[in-house]
XYZ file of C-alpha atoms in Angstrom:
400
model
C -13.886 111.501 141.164
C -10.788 112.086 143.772
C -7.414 112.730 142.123
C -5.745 109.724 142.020
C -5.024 108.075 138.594
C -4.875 111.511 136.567
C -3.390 111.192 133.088
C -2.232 114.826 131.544
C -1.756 115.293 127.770
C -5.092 113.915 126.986
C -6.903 115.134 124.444
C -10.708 116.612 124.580
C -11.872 113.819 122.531
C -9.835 111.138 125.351
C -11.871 112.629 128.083
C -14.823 112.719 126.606
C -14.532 108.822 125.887
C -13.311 108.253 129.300
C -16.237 111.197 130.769
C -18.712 109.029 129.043
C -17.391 105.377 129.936
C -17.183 106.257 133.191
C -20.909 107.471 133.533
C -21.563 104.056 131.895
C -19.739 102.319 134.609
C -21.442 104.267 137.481
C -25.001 104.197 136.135
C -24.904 100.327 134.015
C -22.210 97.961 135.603
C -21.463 98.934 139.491
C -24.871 98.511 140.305
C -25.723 94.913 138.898
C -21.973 93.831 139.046
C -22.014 91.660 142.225
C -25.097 89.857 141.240
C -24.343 88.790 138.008
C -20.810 87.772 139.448
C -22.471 85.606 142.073
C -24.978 84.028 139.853
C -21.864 83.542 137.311
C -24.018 85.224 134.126
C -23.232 86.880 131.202
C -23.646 90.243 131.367
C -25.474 90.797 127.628
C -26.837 94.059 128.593
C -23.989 95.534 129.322
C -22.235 94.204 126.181
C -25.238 95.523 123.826
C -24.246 99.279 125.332
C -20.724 98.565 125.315
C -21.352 98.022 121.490
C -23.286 100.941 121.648
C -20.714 103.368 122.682
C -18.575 101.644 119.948
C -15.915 99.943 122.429
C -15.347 97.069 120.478
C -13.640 99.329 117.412
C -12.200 101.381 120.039
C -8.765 100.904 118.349
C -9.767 99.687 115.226
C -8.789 102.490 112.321
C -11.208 104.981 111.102
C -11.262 103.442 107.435
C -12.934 99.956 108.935
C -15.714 101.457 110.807
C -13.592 102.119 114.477
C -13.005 105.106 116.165
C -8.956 104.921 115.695
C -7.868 105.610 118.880
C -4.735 104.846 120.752
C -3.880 101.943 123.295
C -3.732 104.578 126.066
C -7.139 105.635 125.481
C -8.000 101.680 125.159
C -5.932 101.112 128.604
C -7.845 104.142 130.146
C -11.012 102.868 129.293
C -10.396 99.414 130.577
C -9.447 100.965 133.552
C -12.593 102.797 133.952
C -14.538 99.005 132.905
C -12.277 97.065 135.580
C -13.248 99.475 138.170
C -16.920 98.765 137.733
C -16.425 94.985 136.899
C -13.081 93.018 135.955
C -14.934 90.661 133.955
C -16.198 92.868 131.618
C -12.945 94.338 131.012
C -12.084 90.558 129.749
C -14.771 90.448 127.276
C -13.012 93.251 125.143
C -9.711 92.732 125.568
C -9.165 89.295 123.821
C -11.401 90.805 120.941
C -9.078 93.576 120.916
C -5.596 92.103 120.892
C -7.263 89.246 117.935
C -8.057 93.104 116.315
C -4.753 94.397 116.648
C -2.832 91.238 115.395
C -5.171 91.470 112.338
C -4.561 95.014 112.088
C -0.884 94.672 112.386
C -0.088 91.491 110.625
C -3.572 90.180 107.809
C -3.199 90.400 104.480
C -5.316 93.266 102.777
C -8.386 90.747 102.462
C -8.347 89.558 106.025
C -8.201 93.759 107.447
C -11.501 94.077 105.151
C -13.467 91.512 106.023
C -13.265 90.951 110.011
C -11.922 94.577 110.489
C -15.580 96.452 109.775
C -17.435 93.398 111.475
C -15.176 93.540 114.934
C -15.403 97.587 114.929
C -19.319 96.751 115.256
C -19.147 93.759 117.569
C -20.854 91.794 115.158
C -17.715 89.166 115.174
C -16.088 89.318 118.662
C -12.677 87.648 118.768
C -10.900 85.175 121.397
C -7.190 84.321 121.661
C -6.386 80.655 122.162
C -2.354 79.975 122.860
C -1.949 78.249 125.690
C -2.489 74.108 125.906
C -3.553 71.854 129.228
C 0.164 70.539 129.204
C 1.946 73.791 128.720
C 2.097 77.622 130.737
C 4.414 80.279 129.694
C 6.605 77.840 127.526
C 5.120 78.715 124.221
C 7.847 76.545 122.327
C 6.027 73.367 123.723
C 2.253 73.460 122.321
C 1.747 70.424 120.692
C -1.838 71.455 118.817
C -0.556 70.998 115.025
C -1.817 72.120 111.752
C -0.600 69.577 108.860
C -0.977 71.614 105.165
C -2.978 69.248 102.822
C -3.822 71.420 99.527
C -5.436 74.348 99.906
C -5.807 73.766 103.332
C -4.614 73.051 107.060
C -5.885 70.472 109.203
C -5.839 70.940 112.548
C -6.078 68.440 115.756
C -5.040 69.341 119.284
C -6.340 70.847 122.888
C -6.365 74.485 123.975
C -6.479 75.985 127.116
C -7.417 79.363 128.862
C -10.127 80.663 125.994
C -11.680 83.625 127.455
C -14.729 83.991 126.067
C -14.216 80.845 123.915
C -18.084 80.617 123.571
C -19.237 83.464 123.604
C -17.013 84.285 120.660
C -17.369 84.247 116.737
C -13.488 83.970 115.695
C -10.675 82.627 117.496
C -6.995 83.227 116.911
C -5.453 79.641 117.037
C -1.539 79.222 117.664
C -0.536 75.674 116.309
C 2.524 74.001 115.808
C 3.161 73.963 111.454
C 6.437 71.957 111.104
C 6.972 74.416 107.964
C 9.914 76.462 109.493
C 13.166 74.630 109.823
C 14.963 73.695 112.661
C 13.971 76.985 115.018
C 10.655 75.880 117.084
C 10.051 79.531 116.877
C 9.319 79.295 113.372
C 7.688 76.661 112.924
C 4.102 78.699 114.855
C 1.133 79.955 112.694
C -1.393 81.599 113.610
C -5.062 80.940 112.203
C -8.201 82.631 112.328
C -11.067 80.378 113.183
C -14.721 81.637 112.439
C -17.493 79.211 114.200
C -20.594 80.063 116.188
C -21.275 81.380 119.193
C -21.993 78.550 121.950
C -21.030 75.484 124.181
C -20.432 71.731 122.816
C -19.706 70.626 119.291
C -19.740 73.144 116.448
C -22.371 73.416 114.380
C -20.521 75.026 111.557
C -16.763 74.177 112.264
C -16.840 70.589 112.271
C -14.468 68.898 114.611
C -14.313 71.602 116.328
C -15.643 71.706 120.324
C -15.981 74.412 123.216
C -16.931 71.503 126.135
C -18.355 74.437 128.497
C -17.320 76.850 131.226
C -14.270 75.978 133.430
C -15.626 76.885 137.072
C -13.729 79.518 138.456
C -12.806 81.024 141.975
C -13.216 84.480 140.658
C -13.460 86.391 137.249
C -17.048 85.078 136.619
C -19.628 85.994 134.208
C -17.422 85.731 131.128
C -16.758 82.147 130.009
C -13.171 80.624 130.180
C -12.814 77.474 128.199
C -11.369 75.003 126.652
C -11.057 74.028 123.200
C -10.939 70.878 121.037
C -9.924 70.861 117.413
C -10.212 67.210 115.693
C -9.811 67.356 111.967
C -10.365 70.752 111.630
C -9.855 72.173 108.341
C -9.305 75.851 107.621
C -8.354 77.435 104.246
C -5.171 78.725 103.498
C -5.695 81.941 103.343
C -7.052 82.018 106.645
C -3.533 81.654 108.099
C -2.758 85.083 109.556
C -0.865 87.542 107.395
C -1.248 84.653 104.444
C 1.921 82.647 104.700
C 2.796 80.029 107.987
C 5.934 80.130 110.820
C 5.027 83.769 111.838
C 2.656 82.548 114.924
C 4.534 83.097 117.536
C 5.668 86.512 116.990
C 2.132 87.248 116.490
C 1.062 86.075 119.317
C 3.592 87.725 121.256
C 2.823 91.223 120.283
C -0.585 90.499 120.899
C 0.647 89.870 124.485
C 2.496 92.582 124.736
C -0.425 94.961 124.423
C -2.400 92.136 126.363
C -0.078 93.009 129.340
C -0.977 96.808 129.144
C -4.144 95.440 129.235
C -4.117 92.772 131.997
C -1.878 96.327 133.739
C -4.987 98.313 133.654
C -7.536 95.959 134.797
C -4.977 95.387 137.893
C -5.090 99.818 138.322
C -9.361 99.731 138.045
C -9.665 96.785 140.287
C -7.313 98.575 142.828
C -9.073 102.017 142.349
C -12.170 100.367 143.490
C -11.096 98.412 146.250
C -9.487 101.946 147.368
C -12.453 103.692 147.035
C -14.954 100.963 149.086
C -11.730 101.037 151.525
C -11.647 105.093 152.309
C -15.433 105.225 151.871
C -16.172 102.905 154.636
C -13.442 103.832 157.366
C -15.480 107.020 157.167
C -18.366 105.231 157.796
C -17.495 102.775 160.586
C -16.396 103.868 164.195
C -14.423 102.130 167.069
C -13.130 102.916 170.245
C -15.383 105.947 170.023
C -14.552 107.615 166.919
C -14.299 106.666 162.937
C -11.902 104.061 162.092
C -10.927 106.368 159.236
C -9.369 109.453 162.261
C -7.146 106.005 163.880
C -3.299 106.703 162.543
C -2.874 102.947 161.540
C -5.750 103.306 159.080
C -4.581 105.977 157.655
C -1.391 104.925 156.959
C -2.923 101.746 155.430
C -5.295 104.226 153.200
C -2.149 106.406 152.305
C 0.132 103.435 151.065
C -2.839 101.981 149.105
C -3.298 105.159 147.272
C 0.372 105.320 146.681
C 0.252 102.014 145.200
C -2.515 103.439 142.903
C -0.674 106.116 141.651
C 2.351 104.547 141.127
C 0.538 101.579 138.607
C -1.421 103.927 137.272
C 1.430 105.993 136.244
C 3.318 103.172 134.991
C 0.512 101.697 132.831
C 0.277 104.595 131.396
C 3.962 105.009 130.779
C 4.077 101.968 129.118
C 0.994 102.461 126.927
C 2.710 105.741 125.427
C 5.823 103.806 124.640
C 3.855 101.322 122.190
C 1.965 104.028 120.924
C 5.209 105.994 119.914
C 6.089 103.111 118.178
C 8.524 102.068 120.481
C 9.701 98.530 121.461
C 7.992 98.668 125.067
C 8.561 95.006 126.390
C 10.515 96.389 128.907
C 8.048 98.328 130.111
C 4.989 96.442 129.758
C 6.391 93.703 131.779
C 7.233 95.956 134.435
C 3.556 98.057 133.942
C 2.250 94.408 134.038
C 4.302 93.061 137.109
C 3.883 96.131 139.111
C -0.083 96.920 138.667
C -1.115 93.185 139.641
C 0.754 92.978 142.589
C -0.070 96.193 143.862
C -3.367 95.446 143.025
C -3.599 92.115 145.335
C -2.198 94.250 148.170
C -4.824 97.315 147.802
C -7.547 95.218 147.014
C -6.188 93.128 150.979
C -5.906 96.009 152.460
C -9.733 96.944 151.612
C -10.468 93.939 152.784
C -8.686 94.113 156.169
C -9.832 97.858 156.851
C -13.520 96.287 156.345
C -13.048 93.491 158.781
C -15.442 91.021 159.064
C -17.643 92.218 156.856
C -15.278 92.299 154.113
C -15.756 87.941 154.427
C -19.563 88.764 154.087
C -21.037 88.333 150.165
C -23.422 91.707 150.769
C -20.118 93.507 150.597
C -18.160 94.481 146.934
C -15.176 93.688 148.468
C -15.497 90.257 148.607
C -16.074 90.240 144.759
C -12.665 92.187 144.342
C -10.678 89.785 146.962
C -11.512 86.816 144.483
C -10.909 88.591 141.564
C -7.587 90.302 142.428
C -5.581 86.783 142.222
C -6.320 86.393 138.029
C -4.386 89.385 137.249
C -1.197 87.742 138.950
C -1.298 84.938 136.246
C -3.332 86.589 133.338
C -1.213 87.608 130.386
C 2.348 85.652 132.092
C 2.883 85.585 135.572
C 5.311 87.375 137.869
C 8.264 85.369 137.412
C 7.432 85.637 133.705
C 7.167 89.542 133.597
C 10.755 89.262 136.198
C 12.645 87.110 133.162
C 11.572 89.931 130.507
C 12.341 92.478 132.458
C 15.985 90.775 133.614
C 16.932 90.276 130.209
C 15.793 93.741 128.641
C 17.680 95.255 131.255
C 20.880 93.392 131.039
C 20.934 94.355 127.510
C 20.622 97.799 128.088
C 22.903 97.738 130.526
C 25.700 95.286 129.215
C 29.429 95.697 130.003
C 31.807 95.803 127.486
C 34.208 92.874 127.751
């Protein structure tokens, strides 16, 4: 372990998480990672130990049957899981941002029953906003839920469900009409139980996952679609128990999302940095190690800038929500920063390997194709650019 991406302040009981993920990553997902990405399977084994270690209550308070900890541990450990293998990284942290919105926002009954069971990963949770006809414009989705008695029926198409088979409940946005004239208001979030699998539901009917959507990179966990036709869920299955509070929901789910989708970007780029270094050392031209030529290591001393830098601001940005704080500001920019940063370490590893880095034998590869998701995952650049514009202009308004 080289010094880049320290974190001071942690506690003994953060480093022994992060001491023991890491050995878990080393020993249980580096090794098999690149052939279960190129075959495009599931990595179950590695989920059983994940829920194991307890990972998938990571955050989840002490009193439901999770270990309570912070979202800077949860960041650092996602970290640690990215650097091994993005795509496991993804299998948590949809189940862990459906957690937190229950956390933050269910009523009493919904914190007690799909609290304990998602500490265990016996219910593992999927977030479902986005639509086919719609990307960062939230305001648009057109999936609706239409209140008839003691229940909502639902009918629409949603887009972007990672691991929207694999999983057991899905956080729905949908479009309630119940809210006035603000479109804002008029969101509701509702929490879907079904079973795991592809195709029609067998105990949600009208409800359909058609299958995997085929991917350049990010493999092994499923992204899907998802069909709702008639779907009824009960009332009280409507997040926090009354309708129109969706969308602010959803976005604070994306807000820790982005810290998220910031420190996959740092353990993808920590990786590509360390197959970079390790193999100028290893490869010689023009008589001597590519690693002791001056352009190579200027390449390997911006990368590792790069890392330090996201890694630091991740981390900034994790403490902020942590402390309570409104941290939009700087998740955006923790968001913005680590994925680009990340494309650019991850080409530069690529480069300094030259031709072999085309060649599938080599991790890099993997990385190159995974690299691009984190520039769209959780609102793109441009998105992250708006947040940050407008958070800083009101900060920094003039008086008129």
């Amino acid at each position: 372990m080289g010094r880049l991406a320290q974190t001071d302040g942690l506690t003994e009981i953060q480093r022994d998480i992060l001491a023991t993920v890491r050995d878990f990553v080393d020993k249980e997902i580096i090794p098999v990672a690149t052939e279960l990405e190129h075959k495009d399977e599931y990595p179950t084994a590695i989920v059983e130990g994940m829920k194991q270690l307890g990972l998938f209550g990571l955050t989840i308070p002490e009193e439901y049957g999770g270990l309570g900890e912070s979202l800077l541990t949860y960041a650092l450990v996602v970290e640690e899981i990215a650097r091994g293998w993005m795509s496991v990284s993804g299998i948590v942290n949809t189940h862990f941002i459906v957690a937190h919105m229950i956390n933050a926002h269910g009523t009493q009954e919904q914190k007690d029953y799909f609290l304990p069971k998602m500490a265990v990963g016996e219910i593992r949770g999927a977030f479902s906003m986005s639509e086919p006809g719609l990307g960062s414009d939230v305001s648009a989705i057109s999936t609706k839920g239409v209140r008839d008695g003691d229940s909502y029926v639902l009918n629409g198409q949603k887009m972007w469900l990672t691991n929207g088979g694999t999983s057991t409940l899905v956080a729905v946005l949908c479009k309630t009409d119940e809210g006035g004239s603000s479109p804002y208001k008029n969101m509701t979030t509702f929490l879907i139980e079904k079973t795991a699998g592809f195709g029609p539901n067998p105990t949600v009917p009208g409800l359909t996952v058609p299958g995997k959507i085929e991917k350049m990179g990010y493999k092994g966990v499923d992204t899907t679609e998802l069909i709702l036709q008639d779907v009824r869920v009960p009332a009280d299955r409507v997040l926090g128990g009354a309708p129109g509070k969706g969308f602010y929901q959803m976005m604070d789910g994306v807000e820790v999302g982005r810290v998220n989708v910031a420190a996959r970007g740092c353990g993808v780029a920590r990786r590509a940095f360390e197959l970079g270094i390790s193999y100028a050392q290893q490869r010689s031209t023009f008589g001597k190690k590519i690693a002791e030529h001056q352009a190579i290591q200027f390449k390997l001393a911006e990368m590792a800038t790069k890392v330090e830098a996201a890694h630091q601001m991740m981390v900034m940005a994790a403490r902020k929500k942590d402390s309570g704080e409104r941290n939009d500001l700087e998740a955006g920019m923790a968001k913005y920063l680590a994925s680009e940063y990340c494309k650019e370490v991850v080409e530069d590893a690529f480069r300094i390997h030259g031709g072999y880095g085309f060649s599938k034998e080599y991790e890099i590869e993997r990385l190159y194709r995974e690299a691009p998701m984190l520039l769209i995952g959780e609102g793109t650049a441009e998105i992250q650019k708006m947040i940050v514009g407008r958070r800083l202009l009101e900060e920094y308004r003039i008086a008129e």
